PDB file of C-alpha atoms in Angstrom:
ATOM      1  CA  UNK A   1      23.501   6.653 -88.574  1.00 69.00           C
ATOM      2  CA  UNK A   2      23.454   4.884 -85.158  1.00 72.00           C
ATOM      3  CA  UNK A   3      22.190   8.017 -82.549  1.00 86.00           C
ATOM      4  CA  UNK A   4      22.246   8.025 -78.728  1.00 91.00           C
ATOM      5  CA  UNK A   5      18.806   7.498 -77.112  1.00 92.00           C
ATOM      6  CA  UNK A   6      17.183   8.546 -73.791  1.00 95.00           C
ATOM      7  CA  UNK A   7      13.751   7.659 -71.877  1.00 95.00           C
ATOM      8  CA  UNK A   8      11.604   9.278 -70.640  1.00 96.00           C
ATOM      9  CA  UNK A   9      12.329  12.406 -72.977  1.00 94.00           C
ATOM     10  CA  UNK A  10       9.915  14.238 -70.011  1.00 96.00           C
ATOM     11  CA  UNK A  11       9.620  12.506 -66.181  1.00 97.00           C
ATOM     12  CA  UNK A  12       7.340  14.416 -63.904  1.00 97.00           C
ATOM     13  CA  UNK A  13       8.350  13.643 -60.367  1.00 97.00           C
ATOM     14  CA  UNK A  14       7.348  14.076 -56.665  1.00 97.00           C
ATOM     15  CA  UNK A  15       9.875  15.224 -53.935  1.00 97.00           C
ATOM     16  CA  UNK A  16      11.405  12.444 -52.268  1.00 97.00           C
ATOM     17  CA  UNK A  17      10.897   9.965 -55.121  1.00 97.00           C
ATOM     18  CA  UNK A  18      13.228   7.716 -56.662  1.00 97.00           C
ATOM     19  CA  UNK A  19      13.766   8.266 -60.762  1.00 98.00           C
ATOM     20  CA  UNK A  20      15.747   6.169 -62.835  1.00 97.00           C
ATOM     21  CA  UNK A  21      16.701   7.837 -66.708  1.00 97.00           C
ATOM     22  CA  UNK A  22      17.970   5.596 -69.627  1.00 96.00           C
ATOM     23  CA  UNK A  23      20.205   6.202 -72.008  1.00 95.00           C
ATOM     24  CA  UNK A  24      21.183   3.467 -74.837  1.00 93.00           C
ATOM     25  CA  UNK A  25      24.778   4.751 -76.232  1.00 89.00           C
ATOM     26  CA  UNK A  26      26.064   3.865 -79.261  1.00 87.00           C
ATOM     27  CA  UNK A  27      27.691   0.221 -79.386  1.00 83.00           C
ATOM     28  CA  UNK A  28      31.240   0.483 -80.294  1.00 86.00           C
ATOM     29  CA  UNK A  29      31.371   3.174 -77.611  1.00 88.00           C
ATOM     30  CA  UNK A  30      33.283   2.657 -74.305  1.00 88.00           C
ATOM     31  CA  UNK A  31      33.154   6.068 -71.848  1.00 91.00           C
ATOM     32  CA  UNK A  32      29.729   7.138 -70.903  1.00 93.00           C
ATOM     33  CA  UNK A  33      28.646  10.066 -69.468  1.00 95.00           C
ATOM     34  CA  UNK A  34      25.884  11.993 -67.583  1.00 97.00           C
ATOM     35  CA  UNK A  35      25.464  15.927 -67.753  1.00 97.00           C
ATOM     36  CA  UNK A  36      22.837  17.809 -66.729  1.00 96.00           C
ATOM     37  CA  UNK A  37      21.697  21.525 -67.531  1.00 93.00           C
ATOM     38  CA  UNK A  38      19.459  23.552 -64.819  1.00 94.00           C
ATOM     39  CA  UNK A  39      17.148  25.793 -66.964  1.00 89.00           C
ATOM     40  CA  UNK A  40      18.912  28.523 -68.635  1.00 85.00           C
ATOM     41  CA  UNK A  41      22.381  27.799 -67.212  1.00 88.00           C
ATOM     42  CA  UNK A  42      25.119  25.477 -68.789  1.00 89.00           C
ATOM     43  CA  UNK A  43      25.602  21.848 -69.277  1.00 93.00           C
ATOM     44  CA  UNK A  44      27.885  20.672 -65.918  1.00 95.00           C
ATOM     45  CA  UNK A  45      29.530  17.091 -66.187  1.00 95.00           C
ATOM     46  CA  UNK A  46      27.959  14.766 -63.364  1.00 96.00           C
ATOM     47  CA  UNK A  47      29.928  11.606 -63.746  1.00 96.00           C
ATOM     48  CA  UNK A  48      31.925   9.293 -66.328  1.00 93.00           C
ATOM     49  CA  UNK A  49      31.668   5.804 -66.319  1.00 93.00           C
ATOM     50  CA  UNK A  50      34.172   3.442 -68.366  1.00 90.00           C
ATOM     51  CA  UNK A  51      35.003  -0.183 -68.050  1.00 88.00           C
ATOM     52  CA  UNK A  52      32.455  -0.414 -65.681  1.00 89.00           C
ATOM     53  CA  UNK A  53      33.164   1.789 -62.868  1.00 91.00           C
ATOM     54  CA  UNK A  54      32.538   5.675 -62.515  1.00 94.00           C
ATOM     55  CA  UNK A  55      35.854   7.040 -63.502  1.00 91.00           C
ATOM     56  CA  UNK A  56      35.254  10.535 -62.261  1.00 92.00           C
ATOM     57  CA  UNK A  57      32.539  12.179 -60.732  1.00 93.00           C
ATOM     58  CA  UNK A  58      31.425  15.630 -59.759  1.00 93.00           C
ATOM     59  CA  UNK A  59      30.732  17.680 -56.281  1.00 92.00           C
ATOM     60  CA  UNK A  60      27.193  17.299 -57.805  1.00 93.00           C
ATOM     61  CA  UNK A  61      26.866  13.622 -58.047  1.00 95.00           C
ATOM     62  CA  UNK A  62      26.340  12.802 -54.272  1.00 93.00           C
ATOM     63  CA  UNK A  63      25.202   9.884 -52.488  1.00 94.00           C
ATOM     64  CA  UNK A  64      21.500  10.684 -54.129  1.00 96.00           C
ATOM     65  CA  UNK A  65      23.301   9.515 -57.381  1.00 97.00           C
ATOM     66  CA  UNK A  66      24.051   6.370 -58.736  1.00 97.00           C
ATOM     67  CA  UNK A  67      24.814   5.034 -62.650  1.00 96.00           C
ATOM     68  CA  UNK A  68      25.399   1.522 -63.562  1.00 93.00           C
ATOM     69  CA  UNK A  69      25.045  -0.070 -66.935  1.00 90.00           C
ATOM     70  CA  UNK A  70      23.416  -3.189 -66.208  1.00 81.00           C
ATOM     71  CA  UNK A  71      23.334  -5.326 -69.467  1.00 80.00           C
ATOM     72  CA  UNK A  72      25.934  -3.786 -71.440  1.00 76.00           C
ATOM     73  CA  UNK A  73      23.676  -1.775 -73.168  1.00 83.00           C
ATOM     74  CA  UNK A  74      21.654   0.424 -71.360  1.00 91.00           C
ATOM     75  CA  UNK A  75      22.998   3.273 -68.693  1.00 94.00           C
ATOM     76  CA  UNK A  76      21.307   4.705 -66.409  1.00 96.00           C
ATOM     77  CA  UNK A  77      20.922   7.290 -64.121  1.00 97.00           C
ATOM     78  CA  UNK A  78      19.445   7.116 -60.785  1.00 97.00           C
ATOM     79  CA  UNK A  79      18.371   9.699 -58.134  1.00 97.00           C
ATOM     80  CA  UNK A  80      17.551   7.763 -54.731  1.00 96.00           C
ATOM     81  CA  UNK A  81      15.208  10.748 -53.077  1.00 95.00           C
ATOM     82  CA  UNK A  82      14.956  13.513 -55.333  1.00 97.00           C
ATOM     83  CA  UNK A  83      14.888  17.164 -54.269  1.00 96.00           C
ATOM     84  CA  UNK A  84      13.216  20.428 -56.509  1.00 97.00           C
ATOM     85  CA  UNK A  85      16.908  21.246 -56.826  1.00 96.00           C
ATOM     86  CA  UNK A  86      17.064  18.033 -58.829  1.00 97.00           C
ATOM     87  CA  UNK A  87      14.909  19.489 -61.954  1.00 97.00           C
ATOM     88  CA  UNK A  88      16.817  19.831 -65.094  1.00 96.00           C
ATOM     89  CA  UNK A  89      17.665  18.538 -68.335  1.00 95.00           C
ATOM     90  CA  UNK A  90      19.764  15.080 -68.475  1.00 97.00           C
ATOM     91  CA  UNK A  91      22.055  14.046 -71.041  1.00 96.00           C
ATOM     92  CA  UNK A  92      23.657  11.260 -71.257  1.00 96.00           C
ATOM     93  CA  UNK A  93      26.691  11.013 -73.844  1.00 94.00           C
ATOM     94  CA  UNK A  94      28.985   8.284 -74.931  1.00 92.00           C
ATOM     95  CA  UNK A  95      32.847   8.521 -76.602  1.00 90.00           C
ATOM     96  CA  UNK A  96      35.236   6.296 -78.136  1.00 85.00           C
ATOM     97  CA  UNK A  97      38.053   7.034 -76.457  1.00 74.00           C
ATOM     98  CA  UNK A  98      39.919  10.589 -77.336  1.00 69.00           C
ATOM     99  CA  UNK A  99      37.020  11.573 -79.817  1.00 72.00           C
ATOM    100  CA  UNK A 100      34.089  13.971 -79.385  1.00 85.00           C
ATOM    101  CA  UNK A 101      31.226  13.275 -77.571  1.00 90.00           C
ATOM    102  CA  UNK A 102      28.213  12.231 -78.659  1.00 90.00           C
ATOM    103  CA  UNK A 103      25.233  13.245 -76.439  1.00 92.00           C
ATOM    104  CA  UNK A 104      21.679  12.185 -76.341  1.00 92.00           C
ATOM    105  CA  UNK A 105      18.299  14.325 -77.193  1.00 92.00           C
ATOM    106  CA  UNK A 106      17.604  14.823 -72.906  1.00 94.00           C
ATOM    107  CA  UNK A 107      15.515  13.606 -70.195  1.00 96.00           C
ATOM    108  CA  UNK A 108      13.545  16.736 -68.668  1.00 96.00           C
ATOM    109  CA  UNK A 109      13.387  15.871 -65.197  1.00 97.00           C
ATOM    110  CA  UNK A 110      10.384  18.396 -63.365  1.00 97.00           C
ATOM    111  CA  UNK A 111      10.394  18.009 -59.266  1.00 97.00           C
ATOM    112  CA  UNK A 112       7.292  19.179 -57.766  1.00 97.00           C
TER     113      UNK A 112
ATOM    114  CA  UNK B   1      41.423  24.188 -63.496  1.00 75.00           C
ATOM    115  CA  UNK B   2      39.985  24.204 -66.910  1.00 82.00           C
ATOM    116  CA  UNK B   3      37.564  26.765 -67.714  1.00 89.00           C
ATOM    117  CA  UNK B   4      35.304  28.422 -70.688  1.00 94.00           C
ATOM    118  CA  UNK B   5      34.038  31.821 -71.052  1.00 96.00           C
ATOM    119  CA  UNK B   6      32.000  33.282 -73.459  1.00 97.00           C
ATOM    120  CA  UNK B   7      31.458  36.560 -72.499  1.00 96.00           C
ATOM    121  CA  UNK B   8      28.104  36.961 -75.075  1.00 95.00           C
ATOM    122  CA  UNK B   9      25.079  36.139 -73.335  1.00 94.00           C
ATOM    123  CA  UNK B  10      23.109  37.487 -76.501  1.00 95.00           C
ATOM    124  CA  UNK B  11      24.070  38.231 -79.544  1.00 97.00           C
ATOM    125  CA  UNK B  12      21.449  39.344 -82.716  1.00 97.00           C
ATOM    126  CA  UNK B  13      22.478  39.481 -86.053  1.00 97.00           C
ATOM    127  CA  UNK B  14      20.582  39.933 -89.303  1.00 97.00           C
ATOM    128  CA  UNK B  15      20.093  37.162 -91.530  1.00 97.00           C
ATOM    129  CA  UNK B  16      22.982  37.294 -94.382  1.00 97.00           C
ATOM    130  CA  UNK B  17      25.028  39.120 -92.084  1.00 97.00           C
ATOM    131  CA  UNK B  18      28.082  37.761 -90.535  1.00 97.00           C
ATOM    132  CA  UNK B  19      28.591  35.662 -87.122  1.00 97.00           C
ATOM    133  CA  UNK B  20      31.446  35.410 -84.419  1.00 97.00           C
ATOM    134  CA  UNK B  21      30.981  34.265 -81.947  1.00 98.00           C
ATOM    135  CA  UNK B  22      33.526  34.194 -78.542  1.00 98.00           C
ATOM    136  CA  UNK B  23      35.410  31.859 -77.041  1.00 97.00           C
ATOM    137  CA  UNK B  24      38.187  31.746 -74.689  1.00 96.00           C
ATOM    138  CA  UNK B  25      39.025  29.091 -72.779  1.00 94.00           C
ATOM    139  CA  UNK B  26      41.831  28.336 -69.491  1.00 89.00           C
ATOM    140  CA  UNK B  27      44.134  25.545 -69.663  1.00 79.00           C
ATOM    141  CA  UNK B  28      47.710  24.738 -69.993  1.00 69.00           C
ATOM    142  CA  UNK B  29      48.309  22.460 -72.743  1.00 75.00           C
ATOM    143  CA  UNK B  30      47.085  21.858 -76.068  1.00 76.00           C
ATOM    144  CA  UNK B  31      43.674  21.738 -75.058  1.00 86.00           C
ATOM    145  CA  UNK B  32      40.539  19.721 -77.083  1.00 90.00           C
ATOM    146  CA  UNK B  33      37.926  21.964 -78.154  1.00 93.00           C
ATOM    147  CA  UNK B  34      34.191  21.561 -79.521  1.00 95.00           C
ATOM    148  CA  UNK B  35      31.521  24.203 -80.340  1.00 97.00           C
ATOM    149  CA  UNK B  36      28.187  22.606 -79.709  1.00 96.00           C
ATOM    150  CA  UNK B  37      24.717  24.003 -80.794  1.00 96.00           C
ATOM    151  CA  UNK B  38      21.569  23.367 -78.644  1.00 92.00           C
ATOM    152  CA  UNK B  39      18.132  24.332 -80.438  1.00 88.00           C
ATOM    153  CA  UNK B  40      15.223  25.091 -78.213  1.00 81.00           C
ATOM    154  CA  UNK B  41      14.082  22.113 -76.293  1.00 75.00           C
ATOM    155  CA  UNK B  42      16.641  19.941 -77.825  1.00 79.00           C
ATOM    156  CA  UNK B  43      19.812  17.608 -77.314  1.00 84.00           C
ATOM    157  CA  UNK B  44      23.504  19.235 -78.327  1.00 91.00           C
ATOM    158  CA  UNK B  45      24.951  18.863 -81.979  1.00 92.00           C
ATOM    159  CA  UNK B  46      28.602  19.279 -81.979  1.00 93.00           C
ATOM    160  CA  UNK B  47      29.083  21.931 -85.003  1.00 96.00           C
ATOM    161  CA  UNK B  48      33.271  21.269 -84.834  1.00 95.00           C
ATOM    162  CA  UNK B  49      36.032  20.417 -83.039  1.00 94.00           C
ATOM    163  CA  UNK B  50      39.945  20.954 -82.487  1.00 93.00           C
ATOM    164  CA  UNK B  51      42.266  18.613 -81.539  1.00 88.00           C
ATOM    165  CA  UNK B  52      45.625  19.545 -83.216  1.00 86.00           C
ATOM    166  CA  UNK B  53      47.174  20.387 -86.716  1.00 87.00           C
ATOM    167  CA  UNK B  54      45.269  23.376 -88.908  1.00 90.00           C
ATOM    168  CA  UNK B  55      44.280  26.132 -86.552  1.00 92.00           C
ATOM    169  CA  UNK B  56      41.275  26.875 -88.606  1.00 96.00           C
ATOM    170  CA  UNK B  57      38.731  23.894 -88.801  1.00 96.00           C
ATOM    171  CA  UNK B  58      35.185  23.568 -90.230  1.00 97.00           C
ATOM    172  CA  UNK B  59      32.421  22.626 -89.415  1.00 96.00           C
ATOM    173  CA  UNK B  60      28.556  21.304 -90.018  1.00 95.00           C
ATOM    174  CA  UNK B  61      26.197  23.818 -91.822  1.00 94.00           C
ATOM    175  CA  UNK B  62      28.543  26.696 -92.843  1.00 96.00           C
ATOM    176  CA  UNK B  63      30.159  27.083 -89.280  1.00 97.00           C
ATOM    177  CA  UNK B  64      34.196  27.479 -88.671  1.00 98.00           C
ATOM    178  CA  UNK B  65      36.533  28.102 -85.866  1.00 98.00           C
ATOM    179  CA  UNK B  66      39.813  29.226 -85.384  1.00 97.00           C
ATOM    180  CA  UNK B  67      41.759  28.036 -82.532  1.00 95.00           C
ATOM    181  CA  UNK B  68      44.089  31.149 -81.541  1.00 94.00           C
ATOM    182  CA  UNK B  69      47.146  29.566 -78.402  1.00 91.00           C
ATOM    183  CA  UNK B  70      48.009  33.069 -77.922  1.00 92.00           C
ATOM    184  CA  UNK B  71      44.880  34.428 -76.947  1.00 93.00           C
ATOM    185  CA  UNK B  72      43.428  31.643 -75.532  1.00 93.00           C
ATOM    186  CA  UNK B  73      40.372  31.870 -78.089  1.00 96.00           C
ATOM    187  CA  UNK B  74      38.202  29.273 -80.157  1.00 97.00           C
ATOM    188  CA  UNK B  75      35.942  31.569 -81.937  1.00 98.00           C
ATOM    189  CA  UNK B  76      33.041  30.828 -84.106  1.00 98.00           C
ATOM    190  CA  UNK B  77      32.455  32.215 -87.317  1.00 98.00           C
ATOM    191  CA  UNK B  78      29.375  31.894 -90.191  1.00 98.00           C
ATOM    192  CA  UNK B  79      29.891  34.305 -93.103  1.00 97.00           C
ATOM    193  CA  UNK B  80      25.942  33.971 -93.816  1.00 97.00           C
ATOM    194  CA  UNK B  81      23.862  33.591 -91.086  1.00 97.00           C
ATOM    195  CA  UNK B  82      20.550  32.037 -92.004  1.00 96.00           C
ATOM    196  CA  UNK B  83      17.155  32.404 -89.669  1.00 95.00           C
ATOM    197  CA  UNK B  84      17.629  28.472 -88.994  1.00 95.00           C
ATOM    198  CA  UNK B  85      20.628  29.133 -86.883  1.00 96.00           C
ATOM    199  CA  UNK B  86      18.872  31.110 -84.540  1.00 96.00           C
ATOM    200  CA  UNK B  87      19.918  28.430 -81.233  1.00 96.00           C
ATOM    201  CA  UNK B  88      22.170  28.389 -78.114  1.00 95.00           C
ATOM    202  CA  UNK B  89      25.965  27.757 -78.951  1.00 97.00           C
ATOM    203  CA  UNK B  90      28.011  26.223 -76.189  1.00 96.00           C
ATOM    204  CA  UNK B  91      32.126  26.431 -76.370  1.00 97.00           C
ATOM    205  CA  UNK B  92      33.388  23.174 -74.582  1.00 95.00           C
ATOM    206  CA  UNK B  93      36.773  22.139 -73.715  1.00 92.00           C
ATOM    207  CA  UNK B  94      38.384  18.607 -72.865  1.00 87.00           C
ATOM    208  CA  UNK B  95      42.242  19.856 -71.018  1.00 61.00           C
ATOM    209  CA  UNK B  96      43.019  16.655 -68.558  1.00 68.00           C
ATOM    210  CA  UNK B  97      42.999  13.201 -67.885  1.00 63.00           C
ATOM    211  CA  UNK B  98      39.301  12.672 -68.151  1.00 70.00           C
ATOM    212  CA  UNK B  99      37.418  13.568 -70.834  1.00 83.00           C
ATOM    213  CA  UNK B 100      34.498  14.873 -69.444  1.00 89.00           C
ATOM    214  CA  UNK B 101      33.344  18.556 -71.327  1.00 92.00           C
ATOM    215  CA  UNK B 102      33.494  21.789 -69.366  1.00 92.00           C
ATOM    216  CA  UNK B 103      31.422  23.949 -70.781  1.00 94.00           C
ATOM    217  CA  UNK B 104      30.777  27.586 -71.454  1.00 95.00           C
ATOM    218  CA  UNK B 105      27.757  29.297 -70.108  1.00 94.00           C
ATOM    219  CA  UNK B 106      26.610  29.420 -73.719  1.00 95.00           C
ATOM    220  CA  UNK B 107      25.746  32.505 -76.184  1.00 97.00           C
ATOM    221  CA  UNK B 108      22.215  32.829 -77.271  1.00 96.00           C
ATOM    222  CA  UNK B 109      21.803  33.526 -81.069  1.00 97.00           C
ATOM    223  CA  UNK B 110      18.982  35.893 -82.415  1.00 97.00           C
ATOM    224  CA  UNK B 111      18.411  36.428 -86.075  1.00 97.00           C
ATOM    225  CA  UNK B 112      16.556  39.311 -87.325  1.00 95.00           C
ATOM    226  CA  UNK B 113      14.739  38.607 -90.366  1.00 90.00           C
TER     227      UNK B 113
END
């Protein structure tokens, strides 16, 4: 069963740094997402992306953030200068339009 | 705007013992709802959804949920818990335009052995 796959599962970075997470969706789907989850507090929605363009995006994603999918396979997520705030989990999830979601296993992202 | 409670932070059960667990959720319409469960250090696995039709709709490894307009509630229910489902449970809801999830703040699931 095709799955939804992220790298690095763990990225160790320094403050001010630029980090880039993958995430390969599933093929046949066609909205992609980006979550993240701040250690022990809920999953918050960062930004859709669907026919290439972000389609919505939240107070969160800023002008740090950035997705693009480059070669119609991979989508990534990019923080420009990262802060400590930054550190959290990272999913990335992909839909077929009007059906669940379908998230990836995480990117731990640690800000020192 | 859309929103999800679940006003459980913690809840422990025994195994064998039955599970709800709460949901209520803010929105106008017919909303799209998903129970997701996150084990420790892992990605989320959606356990069920609701879209429309049968109120009560199962789920992955024993799990179901009732979707209740009236109270604004998507409840979980197991009527065996087993030591394996000892995880975080997130209530999610899809209500507008975009699909992105809102999510709950999650209940954390402890089973006593």
């Amino acid at each position: 069963e095709p799955e939804v796959t992220q790298t690095p599962s763990h990225q160790v970075t320094q403050m001010g740094q630029e980090v880039i997470l993958r995430c390969v969706p599933i093929s046949n789907h066609l909205y992609f997402y980006w979550y993240r989850q701040i250690l022990g507090q809920k999953v918050e929605f960062l930004v859709s992306f669907y026919n290439n363009e972000i389609s919505e995006k939240s107070e969160i994603f800023d002008d740090q953030f950035s997705v693009e999918r480059p070669d119609g396979s991979n989508f990534t997520l990019k923080i420009r200068s990262t802060k400590l705030e930054d550190s959290a989990m990272y999913f990335c999830a992909g839909q077929i339009r009007g059906n669940e979601q379908f998230f990836g296993p995480g990117t731990r992202l640690t800000v020192l | 705007a859309q929103s999800v409670t679940q006003p459980d932070i913690h809840i422990t059960v025994s195994e064998g013992a039955s599970l709800e667990l709460r949901c209520n959720y803010s929105y106008g319409a017919t909303p799209y709802l998903f129970w997701y469960v996150q084990s420790p250090g892992q990605g989320l696995q959606l356990l069920l959804k609701y879209f429309s039709g049968d109120t009560l709709v199962q789920g992955i490894k024993g799990f179901e949920a009732e979707f209740k307009r009236s109270q604004s509630s998507f409840n979980l229910r197991k009527p065996s818990v087993h030591w394996s489902d000892a995880a975080e449970y997130f209530c999610a809801v899809v209500g507008d335009s975009s699909y992105k999830l809102i999510f709950g703040s999650g209940t954390r699931l402890l089973v006593r052995p």
